[in-house]
PDB file of C-alpha atoms in Angstrom:
ATOM      1  CA  MET D  18       0.000   0.000   0.000  1.00 63.00           C
ATOM      2  CA  ALA D  19       1.303   3.465  -0.886  1.00 76.00           C
ATOM      3  CA  THR D  20       2.401   5.770   1.920  1.00 87.00           C
ATOM      4  CA  PHE D  21       1.394   9.363   1.320  1.00 97.00           C
ATOM      5  CA  VAL D  22       2.507  11.452   4.313  1.00 97.00           C
ATOM      6  CA  ASN D  23       3.542  10.083   7.716  1.00 94.00           C
ATOM      7  CA  ASN D  24       5.722  12.881   9.087  1.00 95.00           C
ATOM      8  CA  ALA D  25       6.491  16.599   8.842  1.00 95.00           C
ATOM      9  CA  TYR D  26      10.155  16.394   7.861  1.00 95.00           C
ATOM     10  CA  GLY D  27      10.880  13.656   5.292  1.00 95.00           C
ATOM     11  CA  LYS D  28      11.814  14.668   1.763  1.00 97.00           C
ATOM     12  CA  LEU D  29       8.818  16.394   0.215  1.00 98.00           C
ATOM     13  CA  LYS D  30       8.058  14.761  -3.133  1.00 98.00           C
ATOM     14  CA  LYS D  31       4.694  16.118  -4.275  1.00 98.00           C
ATOM     15  CA  VAL D  32       2.383  18.974  -3.262  1.00 98.00           C
ATOM     16  CA  LEU D  33      -0.956  20.415  -4.313  1.00 98.00           C
ATOM     17  CA  LEU D  34      -1.296  24.164  -4.879  1.00 98.00           C
ATOM     18  CA  CYS D  35      -3.948  26.468  -6.311  1.00 98.00           C
ATOM     19  CA  PRO D  36      -2.977  29.344  -8.628  1.00 98.00           C
ATOM     20  CA  ALA D  37      -3.828  32.889  -7.544  1.00 98.00           C
ATOM     21  CA  ASP D  38      -6.023  33.703 -10.556  1.00 98.00           C
ATOM     22  CA  TYR D  39      -9.133  34.565  -8.516  1.00 98.00           C
ATOM     23  CA  TYR D  40      -7.505  35.445  -5.211  1.00 98.00           C
ATOM     24  CA  ARG D  41      -9.176  38.383  -3.479  1.00 98.00           C
ATOM     25  CA  ILE D  42      -8.893  39.300   0.175  1.00 97.00           C
ATOM     26  CA  GLU D  43     -11.989  39.003   2.344  1.00 96.00           C
ATOM     27  CA  PRO D  44     -12.617  40.325   5.888  1.00 96.00           C
ATOM     28  CA  ILE D  45     -12.360  36.850   7.440  1.00 96.00           C
ATOM     29  CA  ASN D  46      -9.274  37.303   9.619  1.00 94.00           C
ATOM     30  CA  GLY D  47      -7.487  40.044  11.520  1.00 93.00           C
ATOM     31  CA  ILE D  48      -4.702  40.468   8.956  1.00 94.00           C
ATOM     32  CA  SER D  49      -6.981  40.988   5.968  1.00 96.00           C
ATOM     33  CA  ARG D  50      -9.360  43.188   7.942  1.00 96.00           C
ATOM     34  CA  LYS D  51      -6.483  45.490   8.896  1.00 95.00           C
ATOM     35  CA  TRP D  52      -5.476  46.048   5.261  1.00 96.00           C
ATOM     36  CA  MET D  53      -9.065  46.484   4.128  1.00 96.00           C
ATOM     37  CA  GLU D  54      -9.821  48.992   6.883  1.00 97.00           C
ATOM     38  CA  GLN D  55      -6.773  50.999   5.789  1.00 96.00           C
ATOM     39  CA  GLY D  56      -8.190  51.132   2.266  1.00 96.00           C
ATOM     40  CA  TYR D  57      -5.207  49.302   0.835  1.00 97.00           C
ATOM     41  CA  GLU D  58      -5.506  48.437  -2.859  1.00 96.00           C
ATOM     42  CA  MET D  59      -4.203  44.908  -3.404  1.00 97.00           C
ATOM     43  CA  ASP D  60      -1.990  44.253  -6.433  1.00 98.00           C
ATOM     44  CA  TYR D  61      -3.475  40.974  -7.605  1.00 98.00           C
ATOM     45  CA  GLU D  62      -1.198  40.723 -10.628  1.00 98.00           C
ATOM     46  CA  LEU D  63       1.719  40.794  -8.203  1.00 98.00           C
ATOM     47  CA  CYS D  64       0.016  38.035  -6.191  1.00 98.00           C
ATOM     48  CA  LYS D  65      -0.064  35.881  -9.325  1.00 98.00           C
ATOM     49  CA  LYS D  66       3.624  36.506  -9.986  1.00 98.00           C
ATOM     50  CA  GLN D  67       4.535  35.701  -6.386  1.00 98.00           C
ATOM     51  CA  HIS D  68       2.564  32.458  -6.463  1.00 98.00           C
ATOM     52  CA  LYS D  69       4.200  31.394  -9.738  1.00 98.00           C
ATOM     53  CA  ALA D  70       7.586  32.064  -8.143  1.00 98.00           C
ATOM     54  CA  LEU D  71       6.621  29.823  -5.218  1.00 98.00           C
ATOM     55  CA  ILE D  72       5.719  27.040  -7.648  1.00 98.00           C
ATOM     56  CA  GLN D  73       9.071  27.508  -9.369  1.00 98.00           C
ATOM     57  CA  SER D  74      10.899  27.296  -6.043  1.00 98.00           C
ATOM     58  CA  TYR D  75       9.274  23.949  -5.316  1.00 98.00           C
ATOM     59  CA  GLU D  76      10.118  22.603  -8.759  1.00 98.00           C
ATOM     60  CA  ASP D  77      13.693  23.896  -8.576  1.00 98.00           C
ATOM     61  CA  ASN D  78      14.102  21.863  -5.388  1.00 97.00           C
ATOM     62  CA  GLY D  79      12.768  18.604  -6.776  1.00 97.00           C
ATOM     63  CA  VAL D  80       9.167  18.843  -5.593  1.00 98.00           C
ATOM     64  CA  GLU D  81       6.468  17.867  -8.081  1.00 98.00           C
ATOM     65  CA  VAL D  82       3.662  20.433  -8.064  1.00 98.00           C
ATOM     66  CA  GLU D  83       0.092  19.447  -8.836  1.00 98.00           C
ATOM     67  CA  LEU D  84      -2.297  22.327  -9.506  1.00 98.00           C
ATOM     68  CA  ILE D  85      -6.018  22.407  -8.906  1.00 98.00           C
ATOM     69  CA  ASP D  86      -7.968  24.563 -11.356  1.00 98.00           C
ATOM     70  CA  PRO D  87      -8.942  27.811  -9.618  1.00 98.00           C
ATOM     71  CA  LYS D  88     -12.602  28.700  -9.790  1.00 98.00           C
ATOM     72  CA  GLU D  89     -13.878  32.238 -10.150  1.00 97.00           C
ATOM     73  CA  GLY D  90     -15.557  33.417  -6.972  1.00 97.00           C
ATOM     74  CA  LEU D  91     -13.545  31.157  -4.669  1.00 98.00           C
ATOM     75  CA  THR D  92     -11.373  33.955  -3.403  1.00 98.00           C
ATOM     76  CA  TYR D  93      -9.393  31.975  -0.797  1.00 98.00           C
ATOM     77  CA  GLN D  94      -8.881  28.747  -2.743  1.00 98.00           C
ATOM     78  CA  ILE D  95      -5.192  29.721  -3.010  1.00 98.00           C
ATOM     79  CA  PHE D  96      -4.747  28.494   0.592  1.00 98.00           C
ATOM     80  CA  ALA D  97      -4.793  24.820  -0.358  1.00 98.00           C
ATOM     81  CA  ARG D  98      -3.675  23.523   3.048  1.00 98.00           C
ATOM     82  CA  ASP D  99      -7.005  24.071   4.723  1.00 98.00           C
ATOM     83  CA  PHE D 100      -9.438  21.654   3.067  1.00 98.00           C
ATOM     84  CA  GLY D 101      -8.036  18.683   4.996  1.00 98.00           C
ATOM     85  CA  ILE D 102      -4.945  16.763   6.096  1.00 98.00           C
ATOM     86  CA  CYS D 103      -2.856  14.058   4.452  1.00 98.00           C
ATOM     87  CA  LEU D 104      -1.728  10.967   6.379  1.00 98.00           C
ATOM     88  CA  LYS D 105       0.049   7.788   5.345  1.00 96.00           C
ATOM     89  CA  GLU D 106      -3.158   5.989   4.292  1.00 97.00           C
ATOM     90  CA  GLY D 107      -4.756   8.911   2.458  1.00 98.00           C
ATOM     91  CA  TYR D 108      -6.432  12.193   3.308  1.00 98.00           C
ATOM     92  CA  VAL D 109      -9.006  13.480   5.760  1.00 98.00           C
ATOM     93  CA  LEU D 110     -11.629  15.800   4.289  1.00 98.00           C
ATOM     94  CA  GLY D 111     -12.351  18.702   6.605  1.00 98.00           C
ATOM     95  CA  HIS D 112     -15.153  21.237   6.779  1.00 98.00           C
ATOM     96  CA  PHE D 113     -14.519  24.961   6.376  1.00 98.00           C
ATOM     97  CA  LYS D 114     -15.847  27.360   8.971  1.00 97.00           C
ATOM     98  CA  GLU D 115     -16.184  30.383   6.701  1.00 97.00           C
ATOM     99  CA  PRO D 116     -19.058  30.212   4.166  1.00 97.00           C
ATOM    100  CA  VAL D 117     -16.888  31.884   1.504  1.00 97.00           C
ATOM    101  CA  ARG D 118     -14.602  28.834   1.594  1.00 98.00           C
ATOM    102  CA  GLN D 119     -17.112  26.010   1.848  1.00 98.00           C
ATOM    103  CA  PRO D 120     -17.633  25.561  -1.931  1.00 98.00           C
ATOM    104  CA  GLU D 121     -13.929  24.653  -2.220  1.00 98.00           C
ATOM    105  CA  THR D 122     -14.521  21.295  -0.539  1.00 98.00           C
ATOM    106  CA  ALA D 123     -16.140  19.536  -3.485  1.00 98.00           C
ATOM    107  CA  LEU D 124     -13.411  20.745  -5.854  1.00 98.00           C
ATOM    108  CA  TYR D 125     -10.590  19.518  -3.632  1.00 98.00           C
ATOM    109  CA  GLU D 126     -12.370  16.213  -3.065  1.00 98.00           C
ATOM    110  CA  LYS D 127     -12.672  15.744  -6.830  1.00 98.00           C
ATOM    111  CA  LYS D 128      -9.010  16.655  -7.353  1.00 98.00           C
ATOM    112  CA  LEU D 129      -7.755  14.191  -4.733  1.00 98.00           C
ATOM    113  CA  LYS D 130      -9.821  11.454  -6.365  1.00 98.00           C
ATOM    114  CA  GLU D 131      -8.205  12.281  -9.729  1.00 98.00           C
ATOM    115  CA  LEU D 132      -4.791  12.064  -8.065  1.00 98.00           C
ATOM    116  CA  GLY D 133      -5.574   8.662  -6.604  1.00 97.00           C
ATOM    117  CA  VAL D 134      -5.432   9.741  -2.965  1.00 98.00           C
ATOM    118  CA  PRO D 135      -8.145   7.916  -0.986  1.00 98.00           C
ATOM    119  CA  CYS D 136     -10.349   9.680   1.550  1.00 98.00           C
ATOM    120  CA  ILE D 137      -9.891   7.824   4.847  1.00 98.00           C
ATOM    121  CA  ALA D 138     -12.096  10.048   7.038  1.00 98.00           C
ATOM    122  CA  ARG D 139     -14.204  13.171   6.824  1.00 98.00           C
ATOM    123  CA  CYS D 140     -15.469  15.781   9.219  1.00 98.00           C
ATOM    124  CA  THR D 141     -19.155  15.067   9.802  1.00 97.00           C
ATOM    125  CA  ALA D 142     -19.846  17.658  12.502  1.00 98.00           C
ATOM    126  CA  GLY D 143     -18.571  21.128  13.268  1.00 98.00           C
ATOM    127  CA  CYS D 144     -15.493  22.553  11.528  1.00 98.00           C
ATOM    128  CA  PHE D 145     -12.067  21.067  10.831  1.00 98.00           C
ATOM    129  CA  GLU D 146      -9.315  22.759   8.801  1.00 98.00           C
ATOM    130  CA  GLY D 147      -5.879  21.587   7.716  1.00 98.00           C
ATOM    131  CA  GLY D 148      -4.081  24.670   8.982  1.00 97.00           C
ATOM    132  CA  ASP D 149      -4.705  23.362  12.492  1.00 98.00           C
ATOM    133  CA  PHE D 150      -2.814  20.108  11.958  1.00 98.00           C
ATOM    134  CA  CYS D 151       0.679  19.118  13.066  1.00 97.00           C
ATOM    135  CA  PHE D 152       2.425  15.746  13.209  1.00 96.00           C
ATOM    136  CA  LEU D 153       4.263  14.992  16.444  1.00 95.00           C
ATOM    137  CA  ASP D 154       5.219  11.572  15.169  1.00 93.00           C
ATOM    138  CA  GLU D 155       3.792   9.047  12.725  1.00 93.00           C
ATOM    139  CA  ASN D 156       0.875   8.119  14.984  1.00 95.00           C
ATOM    140  CA  THR D 157       0.630  11.167  17.257  1.00 96.00           C
ATOM    141  CA  LEU D 158      -1.217  14.150  15.842  1.00 98.00           C
ATOM    142  CA  LEU D 159      -1.629  17.623  17.308  1.00 98.00           C
ATOM    143  CA  MET D 160      -4.684  19.642  16.317  1.00 98.00           C
ATOM    144  CA  GLY D 161      -5.404  23.268  17.058  1.00 98.00           C
ATOM    145  CA  VAL D 162      -8.894  23.962  18.357  1.00 98.00           C
ATOM    146  CA  ILE D 163      -8.735  27.695  17.914  1.00 96.00           C
ATOM    147  CA  ASP D 164     -11.047  29.519  15.495  1.00 95.00           C
ATOM    148  CA  ARG D 165     -11.343  27.425  12.325  1.00 97.00           C
ATOM    149  CA  THR D 166     -11.483  23.986  13.969  1.00 98.00           C
ATOM    150  CA  ASP D 167     -14.030  23.551  16.754  1.00 98.00           C
ATOM    151  CA  PRO D 168     -14.511  20.807  19.382  1.00 98.00           C
ATOM    152  CA  ALA D 169     -17.226  19.073  17.354  1.00 98.00           C
ATOM    153  CA  GLY D 170     -15.013  18.897  14.277  1.00 98.00           C
ATOM    154  CA  PHE D 171     -12.060  17.673  16.305  1.00 98.00           C
ATOM    155  CA  ASP D 172     -14.151  14.949  17.971  1.00 98.00           C
ATOM    156  CA  SER D 173     -15.636  13.855  14.649  1.00 98.00           C
ATOM    157  CA  VAL D 174     -12.230  13.255  13.055  1.00 98.00           C
ATOM    158  CA  LYS D 175     -10.614  11.894  16.211  1.00 98.00           C
ATOM    159  CA  ALA D 176     -13.211   9.143  16.483  1.00 97.00           C
ATOM    160  CA  GLN D 177     -12.509   7.990  12.935  1.00 97.00           C
ATOM    161  CA  LEU D 178      -8.716   8.213  13.132  1.00 98.00           C
ATOM    162  CA  SER D 179      -8.534   6.385  16.453  1.00 97.00           C
ATOM    163  CA  ASP D 180      -9.780   3.315  14.596  1.00 95.00           C
ATOM    164  CA  LEU D 181      -6.649   3.602  12.430  1.00 96.00           C
ATOM    165  CA  GLY D 182      -4.348   3.784  15.455  1.00 96.00           C
ATOM    166  CA  TYR D 183      -3.854   7.539  15.675  1.00 98.00           C
ATOM    167  CA  GLU D 184      -3.702   9.539  18.901  1.00 97.00           C
ATOM    168  CA  MET D 185      -5.031  13.091  18.499  1.00 97.00           C
ATOM    169  CA  THR D 186      -4.392  15.830  21.038  1.00 97.00           C
ATOM    170  CA  PRO D 187      -6.289  19.147  20.957  1.00 98.00           C
ATOM    171  CA  ILE D 188      -4.455  22.437  21.518  1.00 98.00           C
ATOM    172  CA  TYR D 189      -6.591  25.321  22.733  1.00 97.00           C
ATOM    173  CA  VAL D 190      -5.335  28.816  21.858  1.00 96.00           C
ATOM    174  CA  ASP D 191      -6.887  32.288  21.722  1.00 94.00           C
ATOM    175  CA  ARG D 192      -9.177  32.523  18.675  1.00 93.00           C
ATOM    176  CA  LYS D 193      -7.391  35.509  17.160  1.00 93.00           C
ATOM    177  CA  TYR D 194      -4.566  33.198  16.045  1.00 94.00           C
ATOM    178  CA  LEU D 195      -6.868  31.238  13.681  1.00 92.00           C
ATOM    179  CA  HIS D 196      -4.686  28.170  12.940  1.00 97.00           C
ATOM    180  CA  ILE D 197      -1.981  26.268  14.820  1.00 97.00           C
ATOM    181  CA  ASP D 198       0.434  26.392  11.859  1.00 97.00           C
ATOM    182  CA  ILE D 199       1.338  29.978  12.681  1.00 97.00           C
ATOM    183  CA  ILE D 200       2.269  28.902  16.231  1.00 98.00           C
ATOM    184  CA  ILE D 201       3.925  25.479  15.771  1.00 98.00           C
ATOM    185  CA  ASN D 202       5.753  24.180  12.711  1.00 98.00           C
ATOM    186  CA  ILE D 203       8.124  21.198  12.642  1.00 97.00           C
ATOM    187  CA  ILE D 204      10.623  22.125   9.924  1.00 96.00           C
ATOM    188  CA  ALA D 205      13.178  19.318  10.335  1.00 95.00           C
ATOM    189  CA  LYS D 206      13.362  15.986  12.141  1.00 93.00           C
ATOM    190  CA  ASP D 207      14.542  17.552  15.384  1.00 93.00           C
ATOM    191  CA  THR D 208      13.657  21.240  14.901  1.00 97.00           C
ATOM    192  CA  VAL D 209      10.432  23.123  15.577  1.00 98.00           C
ATOM    193  CA  ILE D 210       9.453  26.777  15.291  1.00 98.00           C
ATOM    194  CA  ILE D 211       7.239  27.438  18.280  1.00 98.00           C
ATOM    195  CA  CYS D 212       5.677  30.200  20.370  1.00 98.00           C
ATOM    196  CA  PRO D 213       5.692  28.849  23.956  1.00 97.00           C
ATOM    197  CA  ASP D 214       3.881  31.937  25.256  1.00 96.00           C
ATOM    198  CA  LEU D 215       0.711  30.936  23.402  1.00 97.00           C
ATOM    199  CA  LEU D 216       0.719  27.235  24.201  1.00 97.00           C
ATOM    200  CA  PRO D 217      -0.254  25.119  27.196  1.00 95.00           C
ATOM    201  CA  ASP D 218       2.897  24.101  29.039  1.00 94.00           C
ATOM    202  CA  GLY D 219       2.077  20.433  28.530  1.00 95.00           C
ATOM    203  CA  ILE D 220       2.400  20.843  24.750  1.00 96.00           C
ATOM    204  CA  VAL D 221       5.769  22.614  25.029  1.00 97.00           C
ATOM    205  CA  GLN D 222       7.002  19.889  27.375  1.00 97.00           C
ATOM    206  CA  ARG D 223       6.105  17.200  24.838  1.00 96.00           C
ATOM    207  CA  PHE D 224       8.541  18.755  22.388  1.00 97.00           C
ATOM    208  CA  LYS D 225      11.199  19.129  25.071  1.00 96.00           C
ATOM    209  CA  ARG D 226      10.892  15.481  26.134  1.00 96.00           C
ATOM    210  CA  ARG D 227      11.524  14.494  22.515  1.00 96.00           C
ATOM    211  CA  ASN D 228      14.672  16.664  22.473  1.00 97.00           C
ATOM    212  CA  PHE D 229      13.470  19.051  19.790  1.00 97.00           C
ATOM    213  CA  LYS D 230      15.623  22.065  19.108  1.00 96.00           C
ATOM    214  CA  MET D 231      13.305  25.035  19.464  1.00 97.00           C
ATOM    215  CA  ILE D 232      13.326  28.223  17.458  1.00 97.00           C
ATOM    216  CA  GLU D 233      11.167  30.333  19.726  1.00 97.00           C
ATOM    217  CA  ILE D 234       9.104  33.196  18.332  1.00 97.00           C
ATOM    218  CA  THR D 235       7.068  35.935  20.012  1.00 96.00           C
ATOM    219  CA  LYS D 236       3.335  36.582  19.787  1.00 95.00           C
ATOM    220  CA  GLU D 237       4.088  39.482  17.459  1.00 95.00           C
ATOM    221  CA  GLU D 238       6.140  37.237  15.180  1.00 96.00           C
ATOM    222  CA  VAL D 239       3.293  34.709  15.125  1.00 96.00           C
ATOM    223  CA  LEU D 240       1.022  37.320  13.548  1.00 93.00           C
ATOM    224  CA  ALA D 241       3.790  38.147  11.052  1.00 94.00           C
ATOM    225  CA  TYR D 242       3.702  34.482   9.930  1.00 95.00           C
ATOM    226  CA  ALA D 243       7.243  33.793  11.155  1.00 96.00           C
ATOM    227  CA  ALA D 244       6.390  30.099  11.626  1.00 97.00           C
ATOM    228  CA  ASN D 245       4.435  29.674   8.404  1.00 97.00           C
ATOM    229  CA  ILE D 246       7.291  27.975   6.572  1.00 97.00           C
ATOM    230  CA  GLN D 247       7.400  24.802   4.464  1.00 98.00           C
ATOM    231  CA  GLY D 248       9.961  22.149   5.292  1.00 97.00           C
ATOM    232  CA  LEU D 249      11.282  20.307   2.238  1.00 98.00           C
ATOM    233  CA  GLY D 250      13.360  17.649   3.989  1.00 96.00           C
ATOM    234  CA  ASP D 251      17.072  17.142   3.377  1.00 95.00           C
ATOM    235  CA  GLY D 252      17.785  20.155   5.574  1.00 95.00           C
ATOM    236  CA  LYS D 253      15.896  22.629   3.378  1.00 97.00           C
ATOM    237  CA  VAL D 254      12.971  24.970   3.981  1.00 98.00           C
ATOM    238  CA  ILE D 255      11.074  27.543   1.938  1.00 98.00           C
ATOM    239  CA  SER D 256      10.424  30.766   3.815  1.00 98.00           C
ATOM    240  CA  ALA D 257       9.291  34.327   3.108  1.00 98.00           C
ATOM    241  CA  ASN D 258      12.133  36.732   2.376  1.00 97.00           C
ATOM    242  CA  THR D 259      10.673  39.171   4.916  1.00 96.00           C
ATOM    243  CA  ASN D 260      11.116  36.567   7.670  1.00 96.00           C
ATOM    244  CA  THR D 261      14.581  37.924   8.452  1.00 96.00           C
ATOM    245  CA  LYS D 262      15.076  36.918  12.088  1.00 96.00           C
ATOM    246  CA  THR D 263      13.644  33.406  11.820  1.00 97.00           C
ATOM    247  CA  ASN D 264      15.501  32.758   8.560  1.00 98.00           C
ATOM    248  CA  GLN D 265      18.763  33.669  10.265  1.00 98.00           C
ATOM    249  CA  ARG D 266      17.968  31.393  13.209  1.00 97.00           C
ATOM    250  CA  MET D 267      17.207  28.505  10.861  1.00 97.00           C
ATOM    251  CA  ARG D 268      20.540  29.004   9.105  1.00 98.00           C
ATOM    252  CA  GLU D 269      22.273  28.988  12.501  1.00 97.00           C
ATOM    253  CA  PHE D 270      20.596  25.613  13.087  1.00 95.00           C
ATOM    254  CA  GLY D 271      22.193  24.341   9.869  1.00 96.00           C
ATOM    255  CA  LEU D 272      19.183  24.576   7.560  1.00 97.00           C
ATOM    256  CA  GLU D 273      19.280  25.811   3.983  1.00 98.00           C
ATOM    257  CA  VAL D 274      16.679  28.570   3.643  1.00 98.00           C
ATOM    258  CA  ILE D 275      15.178  29.202   0.215  1.00 98.00           C
ATOM    259  CA  GLU D 276      13.578  32.635   0.294  1.00 98.00           C
ATOM    260  CA  VAL D 277      10.563  33.708  -1.746  1.00 98.00           C
ATOM    261  CA  ASP D 278       8.587  36.936  -1.856  1.00 98.00           C
ATOM    262  CA  ILE D 279       4.959  36.556  -0.765  1.00 98.00           C
ATOM    263  CA  SER D 280       4.648  40.088   0.642  1.00 97.00           C
ATOM    264  CA  GLU D 281       1.429  40.833  -1.260  1.00 98.00           C
ATOM    265  CA  ILE D 282      -0.260  37.444  -0.871  1.00 98.00           C
ATOM    266  CA  VAL D 283       0.251  37.408   2.887  1.00 97.00           C
ATOM    267  CA  LYS D 284      -1.924  40.502   3.305  1.00 97.00           C
ATOM    268  CA  GLY D 285      -4.908  38.182   2.911  1.00 97.00           C
ATOM    269  CA  GLY D 286      -3.917  36.269   6.026  1.00 96.00           C
ATOM    270  CA  GLY D 287      -1.944  33.260   4.811  1.00 96.00           C
ATOM    271  CA  GLY D 288       1.619  32.229   4.085  1.00 97.00           C
ATOM    272  CA  ILE D 289       3.666  29.546   2.343  1.00 98.00           C
ATOM    273  CA  HIS D 290       2.553  26.715   4.620  1.00 98.00           C
ATOM    274  CA  CYS D 291      -1.086  27.785   4.168  1.00 97.00           C
ATOM    275  CA  MET D 292      -0.754  27.557   0.382  1.00 98.00           C
ATOM    276  CA  THR D 293       0.775  24.071   0.355  1.00 98.00           C
ATOM    277  CA  PHE D 294      -0.978  20.713   0.731  1.00 98.00           C
ATOM    278  CA  PRO D 295       1.583  17.882   0.978  1.00 98.00           C
ATOM    279  CA  LEU D 296       0.668  14.823  -1.085  1.00 98.00           C
ATOM    280  CA  ILE D 297       3.775  12.658  -0.754  1.00 98.00           C
ATOM    281  CA  ARG D 298       6.697  12.759   1.680  1.00 97.00           C
ATOM    282  CA  GLU D 299       9.373  10.154   2.032  1.00 93.00           C
ATOM    283  CA  ALA D 300       8.509   7.910   4.977  1.00 83.00           C
ATOM    284  CA  GLU D 301      10.892   7.562   7.894  1.00 68.00           C
TER     285      GLU D 301
END
């Protein structure tokens, strides 16, 4: 049986992205609301160029990029991470909280079927989004229960995945932080970007007991998407070129940092990790 994704750090082989053709910011998070309230005029042609450059960065580093066809009117489809999560057996289909995103579900479900990735579970109650997911190890999953995933959604998926041998732990954080992937991100086998100030101590201790090297970020850096980075495996990561401090720390930890410009896209409230749905990683 094929293994799709069973960790956060093996060599990334294939990802799913959505082009920025119909990307438009909506007032559905604090970042986008700030720019809209200021009357900022988004440069959507620049967003398209930045997204194409991200695709090129993946391909230049040996990652096969699958693209879903963008659909007019689905303004946040660019953030491909959020429709679900990918595990070793296949994917879990989530349920979007925001009505503007809910029509994406059927399109992503159709695309995963075309790609031959089986659906192994689906959210049948509440809300469950992929941006709240983090591997701790192959069978131990962390899930943010923040703003876009609620207790009902968490319980719905947990019940199904427990039958497959997975342990799921909820992480409760202030709702303004939306998704856990701006607070915790495992970027290499023994390295995590993390904001301890926002997390229950028990979660931080779990990383310490496993001897993770921690790149700690502040609450302010969380909202600047300092953790929203994509690990490629083999000691490489893709990060925003504005992420100066964290990029330097990652280099000090021996990682190769490939920088891309997403300065316009991020104004909608999402970064590189948000735009990337892993399909295949090398198993470890």
